[in-house]
């Protein structure tokens, strides 16, 4: 029978598909258990000023130390977390961990450096999102001004009216908002003008071939020019070479993030130095 099946014919009991489905289910179960243990940890990557290479913020990025598979990157388990809805609980856990760290750092008189946390589309759409953010801030005592939320363009576009209301409230509390992976979605100028956003993070795909691709350079220049008009900050993602840094500087892009400045590092706290008055 299999011989008669056309190339595009979908088999109902595809063993590969079934294997993939059970792999996802197992991952989901393990992720649920991992949330209750200490297998999920945060790595912090610096965001720097391109001219001085001074760190202006950090981004928190999740890692999973799986008991059998070792270290897993988000691409290896975020899909399972999203499919199961676990991403929401996981997202609040990340937020809590970062806020506890910020509060402790402030209490010890460390340098005050903002930290950005990624918010998945599902978490952003969670009914309790604002309530949970406020609860976590109140319980940890983290200064809202040191917390930045990274939300993707697509996630913001989903339901404009509620997006605007949520962002207005977050801004009122004192949080900063970044649009992550900017350029890969479909947001418009009009939208950007309406929303209380602080920063655009230009997606890595425009930075990667910047040195050889005139089209990418034009896109970056256009985004930087637009951001300047709207008084938004710009961060270029995935800066790996000094040549890329030079181009970005020439375009007026103020900040960058990438392996050139530092890889994500698994640490309790990304900064330590107490400020001496
Ligand atoms: P993102 O938010 O766009 O994060 C930037 C990603 O680019 C990170 O990958 C980072 O390690 C990587 N990166 C930074 N600099 C460079 C570079 O110079 N070259 C290259 N090739 N890559 C670079 P990572 O840590 O694997 O995370 C991937 C994505 O997973 C993130 O993309 C974010 O969307 C998601 N993610 C990570 N942590 C969390 C989390 O706590 N919650 C949620 N909801 N999503 C998360
Ligand atoms: Mg991000
Ligand atoms: Mg990004
Ligand atoms: Mg990206």
CSV table of C-alpha atoms and ligand atoms in Angstrom, one decimal:
chain,number,residue,atom,x,y,z
A,1,UNK,CA,0.0,0.0,0.0
A,2,UNK,CA,2.8,2.4,0.8
A,3,UNK,CA,4.1,2.1,-2.7
A,4,UNK,CA,0.8,3.5,-4.0
A,5,UNK,CA,0.9,6.5,-1.8
A,6,UNK,CA,1.8,9.7,-3.5
A,7,UNK,CA,4.6,11.9,-2.3
A,8,UNK,CA,2.2,14.4,-0.8
A,9,UNK,CA,-0.2,11.9,0.7
A,10,UNK,CA,-0.6,12.3,4.4
A,11,UNK,CA,-0.5,9.0,6.3
A,12,UNK,CA,-2.7,8.9,9.3
A,13,UNK,CA,-0.5,6.7,11.5
A,14,UNK,CA,2.9,8.2,10.6
A,15,UNK,CA,5.3,6.6,13.1
A,16,UNK,CA,7.6,9.6,12.9
A,17,UNK,CA,4.8,11.9,13.8
A,18,UNK,CA,3.7,9.7,16.6
A,19,UNK,CA,7.3,9.6,17.9
A,20,UNK,CA,7.4,13.3,17.8
A,21,UNK,CA,4.1,13.6,19.6
A,22,UNK,CA,5.2,11.3,22.4
A,23,UNK,CA,8.6,13.0,22.6
A,24,UNK,CA,6.8,16.3,23.2
A,25,UNK,CA,4.5,14.8,25.8
A,26,UNK,CA,7.5,13.4,27.7
A,27,UNK,CA,9.3,16.7,27.5
A,28,UNK,CA,6.2,18.4,28.8
A,29,UNK,CA,6.0,16.0,31.8
A,30,UNK,CA,9.7,16.5,32.5
A,31,UNK,CA,9.3,20.3,32.2
A,32,UNK,CA,6.5,20.2,34.7
A,33,UNK,CA,8.8,18.4,37.1
A,34,UNK,CA,11.7,20.7,36.4
A,35,UNK,CA,9.6,23.7,37.4
A,36,UNK,CA,9.3,22.2,40.8
A,37,UNK,CA,13.1,21.5,41.1
A,38,UNK,CA,16.1,23.7,40.4
A,39,UNK,CA,16.8,22.5,36.8
A,40,UNK,CA,15.7,25.8,35.2
A,41,UNK,CA,18.3,28.5,35.5
A,42,UNK,CA,18.9,31.9,33.9
A,43,UNK,CA,21.7,33.1,31.8
A,44,UNK,CA,22.4,36.8,31.5
A,45,UNK,CA,23.7,38.5,28.4
A,46,UNK,CA,24.9,42.2,28.4
A,47,UNK,CA,23.3,44.9,26.2
A,48,UNK,CA,25.9,47.5,25.6
A,49,UNK,CA,26.4,51.0,24.3
A,50,UNK,CA,28.1,50.4,20.9
A,51,UNK,CA,30.5,53.4,21.2
A,52,UNK,CA,31.9,52.7,24.7
A,53,UNK,CA,30.9,49.1,24.9
A,54,UNK,CA,29.6,50.0,28.4
A,55,UNK,CA,26.9,47.6,29.7
A,56,UNK,CA,23.5,49.4,29.9
A,57,UNK,CA,21.3,46.4,30.7
A,58,UNK,CA,21.2,42.6,30.7
A,59,UNK,CA,18.7,40.2,29.1
A,60,UNK,CA,17.7,37.1,31.1
A,61,UNK,CA,17.6,33.9,29.0
A,62,UNK,CA,16.3,30.6,30.3
A,63,UNK,CA,18.3,27.4,30.2
A,64,UNK,CA,17.3,23.9,31.3
A,65,UNK,CA,19.7,21.5,32.9
A,66,UNK,CA,18.0,18.3,32.0
A,67,UNK,CA,18.9,15.3,34.1
A,68,UNK,CA,19.6,13.1,31.0
A,69,UNK,CA,20.1,15.4,28.1
A,70,UNK,CA,22.3,18.0,29.8
A,71,UNK,CA,22.0,21.7,29.0
A,72,UNK,CA,19.0,22.6,26.7
A,73,UNK,CA,18.5,25.8,24.8
A,74,UNK,CA,15.1,27.5,24.7
A,75,UNK,CA,14.5,26.3,21.1
A,76,UNK,CA,14.6,22.7,22.4
A,77,UNK,CA,11.9,23.1,25.0
A,78,UNK,CA,10.0,26.4,24.6
A,79,UNK,CA,7.8,24.8,21.8
A,80,UNK,CA,6.7,22.1,24.2
A,81,UNK,CA,6.2,24.7,27.0
A,82,UNK,CA,4.0,26.7,24.6
A,83,UNK,CA,2.0,23.7,23.4
A,84,UNK,CA,1.2,22.6,26.9
A,85,UNK,CA,0.6,26.1,28.3
A,86,UNK,CA,3.4,25.6,30.8
A,87,UNK,CA,5.1,28.6,29.3
A,88,UNK,CA,2.8,30.8,31.4
A,89,UNK,CA,3.9,29.4,34.8
A,90,UNK,CA,7.5,29.2,33.5
A,91,UNK,CA,7.3,32.9,32.5
A,92,UNK,CA,6.2,34.0,35.9
A,93,UNK,CA,8.9,31.9,37.5
A,94,UNK,CA,11.5,33.7,35.4
A,95,UNK,CA,10.0,37.1,36.3
A,96,UNK,CA,10.1,36.1,40.0
A,97,UNK,CA,13.7,35.0,39.9
A,98,UNK,CA,14.8,38.2,38.1
A,99,UNK,CA,12.9,40.4,40.5
A,100,UNK,CA,14.3,38.6,43.6
A,101,UNK,CA,17.8,39.1,42.1
A,102,UNK,CA,17.2,42.8,41.4
A,103,UNK,CA,15.8,43.4,44.9
A,104,UNK,CA,18.8,41.7,46.5
A,105,UNK,CA,21.2,43.6,44.3
A,106,UNK,CA,19.6,46.9,45.3
A,107,UNK,CA,19.6,46.0,49.0
A,108,UNK,CA,23.3,45.3,48.8
A,109,UNK,CA,24.0,48.6,47.1
A,110,UNK,CA,25.1,47.1,43.7
A,111,UNK,CA,25.1,49.1,40.6
A,112,UNK,CA,21.6,49.6,39.3
A,113,UNK,CA,21.4,47.9,35.9
A,114,UNK,CA,18.1,47.1,34.3
A,115,UNK,CA,17.3,43.5,33.3
A,116,UNK,CA,15.1,42.5,30.4
A,117,UNK,CA,12.8,39.5,30.6
A,118,UNK,CA,11.1,37.8,27.6
A,119,UNK,CA,7.3,37.5,27.7
A,120,UNK,CA,5.8,34.8,25.5
A,121,UNK,CA,2.6,35.7,23.5
A,122,UNK,CA,0.6,33.3,25.7
A,123,UNK,CA,1.8,34.9,28.9
A,124,UNK,CA,1.1,38.4,27.5
A,125,UNK,CA,-2.5,37.3,26.8
A,126,UNK,CA,-2.9,35.7,30.2
A,127,UNK,CA,-5.9,37.3,32.0
A,128,UNK,CA,-3.9,37.6,35.2
A,129,UNK,CA,-0.8,39.1,33.5
A,130,UNK,CA,-0.9,42.6,35.0
A,131,UNK,CA,-2.0,41.3,38.3
A,132,UNK,CA,0.9,38.8,38.4
A,133,UNK,CA,3.4,41.4,37.4
A,134,UNK,CA,2.2,43.7,40.2
A,135,UNK,CA,2.1,40.8,42.7
A,136,UNK,CA,5.7,39.8,41.9
A,137,UNK,CA,7.0,43.4,42.1
A,138,UNK,CA,5.2,43.9,45.5
A,139,UNK,CA,6.4,40.6,46.9
A,140,UNK,CA,10.0,40.9,45.9
A,141,UNK,CA,10.3,44.6,46.3
A,142,UNK,CA,12.2,44.9,43.0
A,143,UNK,CA,12.3,48.5,41.7
A,144,UNK,CA,10.0,48.5,38.6
A,145,UNK,CA,12.3,50.9,36.9
A,146,UNK,CA,14.9,48.2,36.6
A,147,UNK,CA,12.6,45.7,34.9
A,148,UNK,CA,12.2,45.7,31.2
A,149,UNK,CA,9.8,43.4,29.4
A,150,UNK,CA,10.6,42.1,25.9
A,151,UNK,CA,7.5,41.4,23.8
A,152,UNK,CA,7.5,40.3,20.2
A,153,UNK,CA,5.9,42.4,17.5
A,154,UNK,CA,3.4,39.7,16.6
A,155,UNK,CA,2.3,39.3,20.2
A,156,UNK,CA,1.6,43.1,20.4
A,157,UNK,CA,-0.3,43.1,17.2
A,158,UNK,CA,-2.6,40.4,18.2
A,159,UNK,CA,-5.3,42.5,19.9
A,160,UNK,CA,-4.4,46.2,19.7
A,161,UNK,CA,-6.9,47.5,22.0
A,162,UNK,CA,-6.1,45.3,25.0
A,163,UNK,CA,-2.4,45.6,24.1
A,164,UNK,CA,-2.5,49.4,24.5
A,165,UNK,CA,-4.3,49.1,27.8
A,166,UNK,CA,-1.9,46.6,29.2
A,167,UNK,CA,1.2,48.6,28.0
A,168,UNK,CA,-0.3,51.8,29.4
A,169,UNK,CA,-0.6,50.2,32.8
A,170,UNK,CA,2.9,48.7,32.7
A,171,UNK,CA,4.3,52.1,31.9
A,172,UNK,CA,2.3,53.7,34.7
A,173,UNK,CA,3.9,51.2,37.1
A,174,UNK,CA,7.3,52.2,35.8
A,175,UNK,CA,8.4,49.2,33.7
A,176,UNK,CA,10.1,49.6,30.4
A,177,UNK,CA,8.9,47.9,27.2
A,178,UNK,CA,11.0,46.6,24.3
A,179,UNK,CA,9.7,45.1,21.1
A,180,UNK,CA,11.7,42.0,20.5
A,181,UNK,CA,12.8,40.6,17.1
A,182,UNK,CA,11.7,43.8,15.5
A,183,UNK,CA,11.3,43.7,11.7
A,184,UNK,CA,10.1,40.1,11.6
A,185,UNK,CA,6.5,40.9,12.2
A,186,UNK,CA,4.1,43.4,10.7
A,187,UNK,CA,3.8,46.4,13.0
A,188,UNK,CA,3.3,49.7,11.4
A,189,UNK,CA,4.4,53.2,12.1
A,190,UNK,CA,1.0,54.2,13.3
A,191,UNK,CA,1.0,51.3,15.8
A,192,UNK,CA,4.4,52.3,17.1
A,193,UNK,CA,3.2,55.8,17.6
A,194,UNK,CA,0.2,54.6,19.6
A,195,UNK,CA,1.9,52.2,22.0
A,196,UNK,CA,4.0,53.3,25.0
A,197,UNK,CA,7.1,51.4,23.9
A,198,UNK,CA,10.7,52.4,24.9
A,199,UNK,CA,13.0,50.2,22.8
A,200,UNK,CA,13.1,48.4,19.4
A,201,UNK,CA,15.3,45.4,19.3
A,202,UNK,CA,16.3,44.9,15.6
A,203,UNK,CA,16.2,41.2,14.9
A,204,UNK,CA,19.5,39.3,14.4
A,205,UNK,CA,18.5,38.3,10.8
A,206,UNK,CA,19.1,41.9,9.6
A,207,UNK,CA,22.5,42.2,11.4
A,208,UNK,CA,24.0,38.8,10.4
A,209,UNK,CA,24.8,39.7,6.8
A,210,UNK,CA,25.0,43.4,7.3
A,211,UNK,CA,28.6,43.6,5.9
A,212,UNK,CA,27.7,42.1,2.5
A,213,UNK,CA,23.9,42.8,2.2
A,214,UNK,CA,23.1,46.3,1.1
A,215,UNK,CA,19.4,45.6,1.6
A,216,UNK,CA,19.9,44.7,5.3
A,217,UNK,CA,21.9,47.9,5.8
A,218,UNK,CA,19.0,49.9,4.3
A,219,UNK,CA,16.5,48.2,6.6
A,220,UNK,CA,18.6,48.9,9.6
A,221,UNK,CA,19.1,52.6,8.6
A,222,UNK,CA,15.3,53.0,8.1
A,223,UNK,CA,14.5,51.4,11.5
A,224,UNK,CA,17.1,53.6,13.2
A,225,UNK,CA,15.7,56.7,11.5
A,226,UNK,CA,12.2,55.9,12.4
A,227,UNK,CA,13.1,55.1,16.0
A,228,UNK,CA,14.8,58.5,16.3
A,229,UNK,CA,11.7,60.3,15.1
A,230,UNK,CA,9.5,58.4,17.6
A,231,UNK,CA,12.1,58.9,20.4
A,232,UNK,CA,12.7,55.2,20.8
A,233,UNK,CA,15.9,53.5,21.8
A,234,UNK,CA,17.4,50.9,19.4
A,235,UNK,CA,19.3,47.7,20.2
A,236,UNK,CA,20.8,45.6,17.4
A,237,UNK,CA,20.6,41.9,18.2
A,238,UNK,CA,23.3,39.3,17.3
A,239,UNK,CA,26.3,41.6,16.9
A,240,UNK,CA,29.3,39.2,16.4
A,241,UNK,CA,32.0,41.3,14.7
A,242,UNK,CA,33.6,44.6,15.1
A,243,UNK,CA,32.8,45.4,11.5
A,244,UNK,CA,29.1,45.0,12.3
A,245,UNK,CA,29.5,47.3,15.3
A,246,UNK,CA,31.2,49.9,13.1
A,247,UNK,CA,28.4,49.9,10.5
A,248,UNK,CA,25.7,50.1,13.3
A,249,UNK,CA,27.5,53.0,14.9
A,250,UNK,CA,27.6,54.8,11.5
A,251,UNK,CA,23.9,54.3,11.2
A,252,UNK,CA,23.3,55.9,14.6
A,253,UNK,CA,22.3,52.7,16.3
A,254,UNK,CA,23.1,53.4,20.0
A,255,UNK,CA,23.1,49.9,21.5
A,256,UNK,CA,23.8,46.3,20.7
A,257,UNK,CA,23.8,42.8,22.1
A,258,UNK,CA,25.8,39.8,20.8
A,259,UNK,CA,28.7,37.5,21.1
A,260,UNK,CA,31.1,40.3,20.4
A,261,UNK,CA,30.3,41.9,23.7
A,262,UNK,CA,29.5,38.7,25.7
A,263,UNK,CA,27.7,35.4,25.6
A,264,UNK,CA,24.8,34.6,27.9
A,265,UNK,CA,26.4,33.5,31.2
A,266,UNK,CA,24.8,31.3,33.8
A,267,UNK,CA,25.3,33.3,37.0
A,268,UNK,CA,23.3,34.0,40.1
A,269,UNK,CA,23.6,37.7,39.4
A,270,UNK,CA,25.1,39.5,36.3
A,271,UNK,CA,26.6,42.4,38.3
A,272,UNK,CA,28.2,42.5,41.6
A,273,UNK,CA,30.2,45.7,42.1
A,274,UNK,CA,28.9,47.7,45.0
A,275,UNK,CA,28.9,51.4,44.1
A,276,UNK,CA,31.2,53.4,46.3
A,277,UNK,CA,29.8,56.9,46.8
B,1,LIG,P1,15.5,36.4,22.0
B,1,LIG,O1,14.7,37.0,23.1
B,1,LIG,O2,15.6,37.2,20.7
B,1,LIG,O3,17.0,36.3,22.6
B,1,LIG,C1,18.2,36.5,21.9
B,1,LIG,C2,18.8,35.1,21.4
B,1,LIG,O4,19.9,35.4,20.6
B,1,LIG,C3,19.3,34.3,22.6
B,1,LIG,O5,19.1,32.9,22.3
B,1,LIG,C4,20.8,34.6,22.6
B,1,LIG,O6,21.6,33.7,23.2
B,1,LIG,C5,21.0,34.7,21.1
B,1,LIG,N1,22.2,35.5,20.8
B,1,LIG,C6,22.6,36.6,21.4
B,1,LIG,N2,23.7,37.2,20.8
B,1,LIG,C7,24.0,36.4,19.7
B,1,LIG,C8,25.0,36.4,18.7
B,1,LIG,O7,25.8,37.2,18.6
B,1,LIG,N3,24.9,35.4,17.7
B,1,LIG,C9,23.9,34.4,17.8
B,1,LIG,N4,23.9,33.5,16.8
B,1,LIG,N5,22.9,34.4,18.7
B,1,LIG,C10,23.0,35.3,19.7
B,1,LIG,P2,18.5,31.9,23.3
B,1,LIG,O8,19.0,32.1,24.7
B,1,LIG,O9,18.8,30.5,22.7
B,1,LIG,O10,17.0,32.2,23.3
B,1,LIG,C11,16.2,32.0,22.1
B,1,LIG,C12,14.8,32.6,22.3
B,1,LIG,O11,14.1,31.9,23.3
B,1,LIG,C13,14.8,34.0,22.8
B,1,LIG,O12,15.1,34.9,21.7
B,1,LIG,C14,13.4,34.1,23.3
B,1,LIG,O13,12.5,34.4,22.3
B,1,LIG,C15,13.2,32.7,23.9
B,1,LIG,N6,13.5,32.8,25.4
B,1,LIG,C16,14.6,32.7,26.1
B,1,LIG,N7,14.4,32.8,27.4
B,1,LIG,C17,13.1,32.9,27.6
B,1,LIG,C18,12.2,33.1,28.7
B,1,LIG,O14,12.7,33.2,29.9
B,1,LIG,N8,10.9,33.2,28.5
B,1,LIG,C19,10.4,33.2,27.2
B,1,LIG,N9,9.0,33.3,27.0
B,1,LIG,N10,11.2,33.0,26.1
B,1,LIG,C20,12.5,32.9,26.3
B,2,LIG,MG1,14.5,38.8,23.9
B,3,LIG,MG1,15.3,39.1,20.3
B,4,LIG,MG1,15.8,37.4,18.0
